[in-house]
């Protein structure tokens, strides 16, 4: 946000959470943001109409790359890179990888990439690569799709064919058996613990609210807090196997200290 502010002649713009009817608004202040400006932004946010009902405004205590919801879900991008590697090496269709998770997510992982936009996902990965870890470096498959102008739903093709202007019909009976749902939960829980460690928010209920509202899926703490010890082991093993050190459990997750930060 600081870079955006410095680049704009007018920095009093509002960025909505996609899709536009979503009721989530995350607010943060930069180094030069006054309390009056923050107060006005909050008041305006509450007054903005939403097709989903009353607005949910979440104020970050400290700026975070990707804010809350996008950072939590965005960390899965490291896992996506590994899945692409495996799919190419084993000649597994991306549809079968999505079939692995379609019963647990509103949309398959690669279908979601198409929906968001391949270029948008690529740029998010590059941003997180710069601000969080080199482990976010996008797989060359994203560059290939972008060079071919196959950007997903908006261009008619990405990982899937969108030429009929409707969401692809994933065959749930043909799964790859490769995507680990518990690992997806572990990755998001770990990133939520990092947000708590960094002082971006004071409790994990805020994080769960942001994710469940923004992405229409359960928050990482509601899914993973009861078996966090097993998830710690799973993350350690995956980080060692793949060399993605960013996914190693942070201190707060490893210790279970986040359990005392519910409110």
CSV table of C-alpha atoms in Angstrom, one decimal:
chain,number,residue,atom,x,y,z
A,1,UNK,CA,0.0,0.0,0.0
A,2,UNK,CA,2.9,2.4,0.7
A,3,UNK,CA,4.3,1.8,-2.8
A,4,UNK,CA,0.8,2.4,-4.3
A,5,UNK,CA,0.4,5.6,-2.3
A,6,UNK,CA,3.7,6.9,-3.5
A,7,UNK,CA,2.9,6.1,-7.1
A,8,UNK,CA,-0.5,7.7,-7.1
A,9,UNK,CA,-1.2,11.4,-7.4
A,10,UNK,CA,-4.5,10.7,-5.6
A,11,UNK,CA,-4.4,8.0,-3.0
A,12,UNK,CA,-8.0,8.2,-1.8
A,13,UNK,CA,-9.1,5.2,-3.9
A,14,UNK,CA,-11.1,2.2,-2.7
A,15,UNK,CA,-10.3,-1.3,-3.7
A,16,UNK,CA,-13.1,-3.9,-3.5
A,17,UNK,CA,-12.8,-7.5,-2.7
A,18,UNK,CA,-13.8,-9.7,-5.6
A,19,UNK,CA,-16.4,-10.6,-6.6
A,20,UNK,CA,-18.0,-7.1,-6.3
A,21,UNK,CA,-21.0,-8.3,-4.3
A,22,UNK,CA,-18.7,-9.6,-1.6
A,23,UNK,CA,-19.4,-7.8,1.7
A,24,UNK,CA,-15.8,-8.0,3.0
A,25,UNK,CA,-13.7,-4.8,3.2
A,26,UNK,CA,-10.2,-4.9,4.8
A,27,UNK,CA,-8.8,-1.6,5.9
A,28,UNK,CA,-5.2,-0.9,6.8
A,29,UNK,CA,-3.2,2.3,7.3
A,30,UNK,CA,0.3,3.1,6.1
A,31,UNK,CA,3.1,5.0,7.8
A,32,UNK,CA,1.6,8.4,6.9
A,33,UNK,CA,-2.1,7.6,7.3
A,34,UNK,CA,-3.7,9.9,9.9
A,35,UNK,CA,-6.3,8.6,12.4
A,36,UNK,CA,-8.9,11.0,10.8
A,37,UNK,CA,-8.3,9.4,7.4
A,38,UNK,CA,-8.7,5.9,8.9
A,39,UNK,CA,-11.9,6.9,10.6
A,40,UNK,CA,-13.4,8.4,7.5
A,41,UNK,CA,-12.5,5.3,5.5
A,42,UNK,CA,-14.2,3.1,8.1
A,43,UNK,CA,-17.3,5.2,8.1
A,44,UNK,CA,-17.6,5.2,4.3
A,45,UNK,CA,-17.0,1.5,4.2
A,46,UNK,CA,-19.9,0.8,6.6
A,47,UNK,CA,-22.2,2.9,4.4
A,48,UNK,CA,-21.4,1.2,1.1
A,49,UNK,CA,-24.2,-1.2,0.1
A,50,UNK,CA,-23.6,-4.9,-0.4
A,51,UNK,CA,-25.7,-7.5,-2.1
A,52,UNK,CA,-24.7,-10.0,0.6
A,53,UNK,CA,-26.0,-7.9,3.5
A,54,UNK,CA,-24.3,-5.8,6.1
A,55,UNK,CA,-20.7,-5.0,5.3
A,56,UNK,CA,-17.9,-6.8,7.2
A,57,UNK,CA,-15.1,-4.3,7.9
A,58,UNK,CA,-11.9,-5.6,9.3
A,59,UNK,CA,-9.2,-3.2,10.3
A,60,UNK,CA,-5.6,-4.5,10.3
A,61,UNK,CA,-3.4,-3.3,13.2
A,62,UNK,CA,-0.4,-3.5,10.9
A,63,UNK,CA,-0.1,-3.6,7.1
A,64,UNK,CA,0.4,-7.1,5.6
A,65,UNK,CA,1.2,-8.2,2.1
A,66,UNK,CA,-2.1,-9.4,0.7
A,67,UNK,CA,-3.9,-8.1,3.8
A,68,UNK,CA,-5.7,-11.1,5.5
A,69,UNK,CA,-7.9,-13.2,3.2
A,70,UNK,CA,-5.7,-13.0,0.1
A,71,UNK,CA,-2.5,-13.7,2.1
A,72,UNK,CA,-4.0,-16.8,3.8
A,73,UNK,CA,-5.4,-18.3,0.6
A,74,UNK,CA,-2.5,-16.9,-1.5
A,75,UNK,CA,0.0,-19.0,0.4
A,76,UNK,CA,-1.5,-22.1,-1.3
A,77,UNK,CA,0.2,-20.8,-4.5
A,78,UNK,CA,3.4,-22.5,-3.3
A,79,UNK,CA,1.6,-25.8,-3.2
A,80,UNK,CA,0.1,-25.0,-6.6
A,81,UNK,CA,3.5,-24.8,-8.1
A,82,UNK,CA,4.4,-28.2,-6.7
A,83,UNK,CA,1.1,-29.7,-8.0
A,84,UNK,CA,1.9,-28.3,-11.5
A,85,UNK,CA,5.3,-30.0,-11.4
A,86,UNK,CA,3.7,-33.3,-10.4
A,87,UNK,CA,1.0,-33.0,-13.0
A,88,UNK,CA,3.5,-32.4,-15.8
A,89,UNK,CA,5.9,-35.2,-14.6
A,90,UNK,CA,3.1,-37.8,-14.2
A,91,UNK,CA,0.9,-36.6,-17.1
A,92,UNK,CA,-2.1,-35.9,-14.8
A,93,UNK,CA,-4.9,-33.7,-16.2
A,94,UNK,CA,-5.5,-30.5,-14.1
A,95,UNK,CA,-9.1,-31.5,-14.0
A,96,UNK,CA,-8.3,-34.6,-11.9
A,97,UNK,CA,-6.4,-32.5,-9.4
A,98,UNK,CA,-9.4,-30.2,-9.0
A,99,UNK,CA,-11.6,-33.3,-8.6
A,100,UNK,CA,-9.5,-34.1,-5.5
A,101,UNK,CA,-10.7,-31.0,-3.8
A,102,UNK,CA,-14.1,-30.1,-5.4
A,103,UNK,CA,-16.0,-31.6,-2.4
A,104,UNK,CA,-14.1,-29.4,0.0
A,105,UNK,CA,-13.8,-26.1,-1.8
A,106,UNK,CA,-16.3,-23.9,-3.6
A,107,UNK,CA,-14.2,-24.2,-6.7
A,108,UNK,CA,-11.2,-26.4,-7.8
A,109,UNK,CA,-7.7,-24.9,-7.4
A,110,UNK,CA,-7.0,-24.5,-11.1
A,111,UNK,CA,-10.5,-23.6,-11.9
A,112,UNK,CA,-10.2,-20.8,-9.3
A,113,UNK,CA,-6.9,-19.6,-11.0
A,114,UNK,CA,-8.8,-19.3,-14.3
A,115,UNK,CA,-11.7,-17.5,-12.6
A,116,UNK,CA,-9.3,-15.0,-10.9
A,117,UNK,CA,-7.2,-14.6,-14.0
A,118,UNK,CA,-3.9,-16.3,-14.8
A,119,UNK,CA,-2.2,-13.0,-15.1
A,120,UNK,CA,-3.6,-11.8,-11.8
A,121,UNK,CA,-2.5,-15.0,-10.0
A,122,UNK,CA,1.0,-14.7,-11.6
A,123,UNK,CA,1.3,-11.1,-10.4
A,124,UNK,CA,0.2,-12.1,-6.9
A,125,UNK,CA,2.9,-14.8,-6.9
A,126,UNK,CA,5.5,-12.3,-8.0
A,127,UNK,CA,4.4,-9.8,-5.3
A,128,UNK,CA,4.6,-12.5,-2.6
A,129,UNK,CA,7.9,-13.6,-4.0
A,130,UNK,CA,9.2,-10.1,-3.5
A,131,UNK,CA,7.6,-9.4,-0.1
A,132,UNK,CA,7.4,-12.9,1.6
A,133,UNK,CA,9.6,-15.6,0.1
A,134,UNK,CA,11.3,-16.7,-3.2
A,135,UNK,CA,9.2,-19.9,-2.7
A,136,UNK,CA,6.3,-18.0,-4.3
A,137,UNK,CA,8.1,-17.8,-7.7
A,138,UNK,CA,5.5,-18.7,-10.3
A,139,UNK,CA,5.9,-22.0,-12.2
A,140,UNK,CA,6.8,-21.5,-15.9
A,141,UNK,CA,3.3,-22.8,-16.8
A,142,UNK,CA,1.9,-19.5,-15.8
A,143,UNK,CA,4.3,-17.6,-18.1
A,144,UNK,CA,3.4,-20.0,-20.9
A,145,UNK,CA,-0.3,-19.4,-20.5
A,146,UNK,CA,0.2,-15.6,-20.3
A,147,UNK,CA,2.4,-15.6,-23.5
A,148,UNK,CA,-0.4,-17.5,-25.3
A,149,UNK,CA,-3.0,-15.0,-24.0
A,150,UNK,CA,-4.8,-17.8,-22.2
A,151,UNK,CA,-5.7,-15.9,-19.1
A,152,UNK,CA,-8.6,-18.0,-17.9
A,153,UNK,CA,-12.3,-17.2,-18.0
A,154,UNK,CA,-11.9,-13.7,-19.4
A,155,UNK,CA,-10.1,-14.8,-22.5
A,156,UNK,CA,-12.0,-18.1,-23.0
A,157,UNK,CA,-9.1,-20.4,-22.1
A,158,UNK,CA,-6.6,-21.0,-19.3
A,159,UNK,CA,-6.2,-24.3,-17.5
A,160,UNK,CA,-9.7,-25.0,-18.8
A,161,UNK,CA,-11.8,-24.2,-21.8
A,162,UNK,CA,-14.2,-21.4,-21.0
A,163,UNK,CA,-15.4,-20.8,-24.6
A,164,UNK,CA,-19.0,-21.7,-23.6
A,165,UNK,CA,-18.9,-18.9,-21.0
A,166,UNK,CA,-19.7,-21.2,-18.1
A,167,UNK,CA,-17.8,-22.9,-15.3
A,168,UNK,CA,-16.2,-26.2,-16.4
A,169,UNK,CA,-18.0,-29.3,-15.4
A,170,UNK,CA,-15.4,-31.3,-13.4
A,171,UNK,CA,-15.8,-35.1,-13.4
A,172,UNK,CA,-15.7,-35.9,-9.6
A,173,UNK,CA,-15.3,-39.6,-10.4
A,174,UNK,CA,-11.8,-39.1,-12.0
A,175,UNK,CA,-9.5,-38.0,-9.2
A,176,UNK,CA,-5.7,-37.8,-9.2
A,177,UNK,CA,-5.4,-38.8,-5.5
A,178,UNK,CA,-2.6,-36.3,-5.2
A,179,UNK,CA,-4.0,-33.2,-3.5
A,180,UNK,CA,-3.7,-33.4,0.3
A,181,UNK,CA,-6.6,-31.5,1.9
A,182,UNK,CA,-5.0,-31.6,5.3
A,183,UNK,CA,-1.9,-30.0,3.8
A,184,UNK,CA,-4.0,-27.2,2.3
A,185,UNK,CA,-5.4,-26.6,5.8
A,186,UNK,CA,-2.0,-26.7,7.4
A,187,UNK,CA,-0.5,-24.2,5.0
A,188,UNK,CA,-3.3,-21.7,5.7
A,189,UNK,CA,-3.2,-22.3,9.4
A,190,UNK,CA,0.5,-21.6,9.5
A,191,UNK,CA,0.1,-18.4,7.6
A,192,UNK,CA,-2.7,-17.3,9.9
A,193,UNK,CA,-0.3,-17.9,12.8
A,194,UNK,CA,2.2,-15.7,11.0
A,195,UNK,CA,-0.3,-12.9,10.8
A,196,UNK,CA,-0.8,-13.2,14.6
A,197,UNK,CA,3.0,-13.2,15.2
A,198,UNK,CA,3.4,-10.1,13.1
A,199,UNK,CA,0.7,-8.3,15.0
A,200,UNK,CA,-1.5,-7.7,12.0
A,201,UNK,CA,-4.6,-8.7,14.0
A,202,UNK,CA,-5.1,-9.5,17.7
A,203,UNK,CA,-7.0,-12.8,17.5
A,204,UNK,CA,-7.7,-15.7,15.1
A,205,UNK,CA,-11.4,-15.2,14.9
A,206,UNK,CA,-10.8,-12.1,12.8
A,207,UNK,CA,-8.8,-14.2,10.4
A,208,UNK,CA,-11.4,-16.9,10.1
A,209,UNK,CA,-14.1,-14.3,9.5
A,210,UNK,CA,-12.0,-12.7,6.7
A,211,UNK,CA,-11.4,-16.0,4.9
A,212,UNK,CA,-14.9,-17.4,5.3
A,213,UNK,CA,-16.4,-14.1,4.1
A,214,UNK,CA,-14.0,-13.3,1.4
A,215,UNK,CA,-13.6,-16.8,-0.1
A,216,UNK,CA,-16.8,-18.5,1.1
A,217,UNK,CA,-14.8,-21.3,2.7
A,218,UNK,CA,-14.1,-22.2,6.4
A,219,UNK,CA,-11.4,-20.3,8.1
A,220,UNK,CA,-8.0,-22.0,8.8
A,221,UNK,CA,-8.3,-22.0,12.5
A,222,UNK,CA,-11.8,-23.5,12.6
A,223,UNK,CA,-10.5,-26.3,10.4
A,224,UNK,CA,-7.1,-26.9,11.9
A,225,UNK,CA,-6.8,-25.9,15.5
A,226,UNK,CA,-7.9,-29.2,17.0
A,227,UNK,CA,-5.2,-31.3,15.2
A,228,UNK,CA,-2.5,-28.6,14.8
A,229,UNK,CA,0.2,-31.0,16.1
A,230,UNK,CA,-0.4,-33.4,13.2
A,231,UNK,CA,-0.5,-30.5,10.8
A,232,UNK,CA,2.9,-29.3,12.1
A,233,UNK,CA,4.4,-32.7,11.3
A,234,UNK,CA,2.8,-32.7,7.8
A,235,UNK,CA,4.2,-29.2,7.1
A,236,UNK,CA,7.7,-30.2,8.3
A,237,UNK,CA,7.7,-33.3,6.0
A,238,UNK,CA,6.4,-31.4,3.0
A,239,UNK,CA,8.9,-28.6,3.4
A,240,UNK,CA,11.8,-31.0,3.7
A,241,UNK,CA,10.5,-33.1,0.7
A,242,UNK,CA,10.1,-30.1,-1.6
A,243,UNK,CA,12.6,-27.6,-0.3
A,244,UNK,CA,9.9,-25.0,0.2
A,245,UNK,CA,11.3,-23.7,3.5
A,246,UNK,CA,8.7,-21.0,3.8
A,247,UNK,CA,6.1,-23.6,4.6
A,248,UNK,CA,7.9,-24.8,7.7
A,249,UNK,CA,5.7,-24.2,10.8
A,250,UNK,CA,6.2,-20.8,12.5
A,251,UNK,CA,6.8,-20.7,16.3
A,252,UNK,CA,3.2,-19.8,17.1
A,253,UNK,CA,1.8,-22.8,15.2
A,254,UNK,CA,4.4,-25.2,16.4
A,255,UNK,CA,3.8,-24.3,20.0
A,256,UNK,CA,0.1,-24.1,19.8
A,257,UNK,CA,0.2,-20.6,21.4
A,258,UNK,CA,-2.4,-19.4,19.0
A,259,UNK,CA,-5.0,-21.3,20.9
A,260,UNK,CA,-4.9,-18.6,23.6
A,261,UNK,CA,-5.5,-15.9,20.9
A,262,UNK,CA,-9.2,-16.7,20.2
A,263,UNK,CA,-10.4,-13.2,21.3
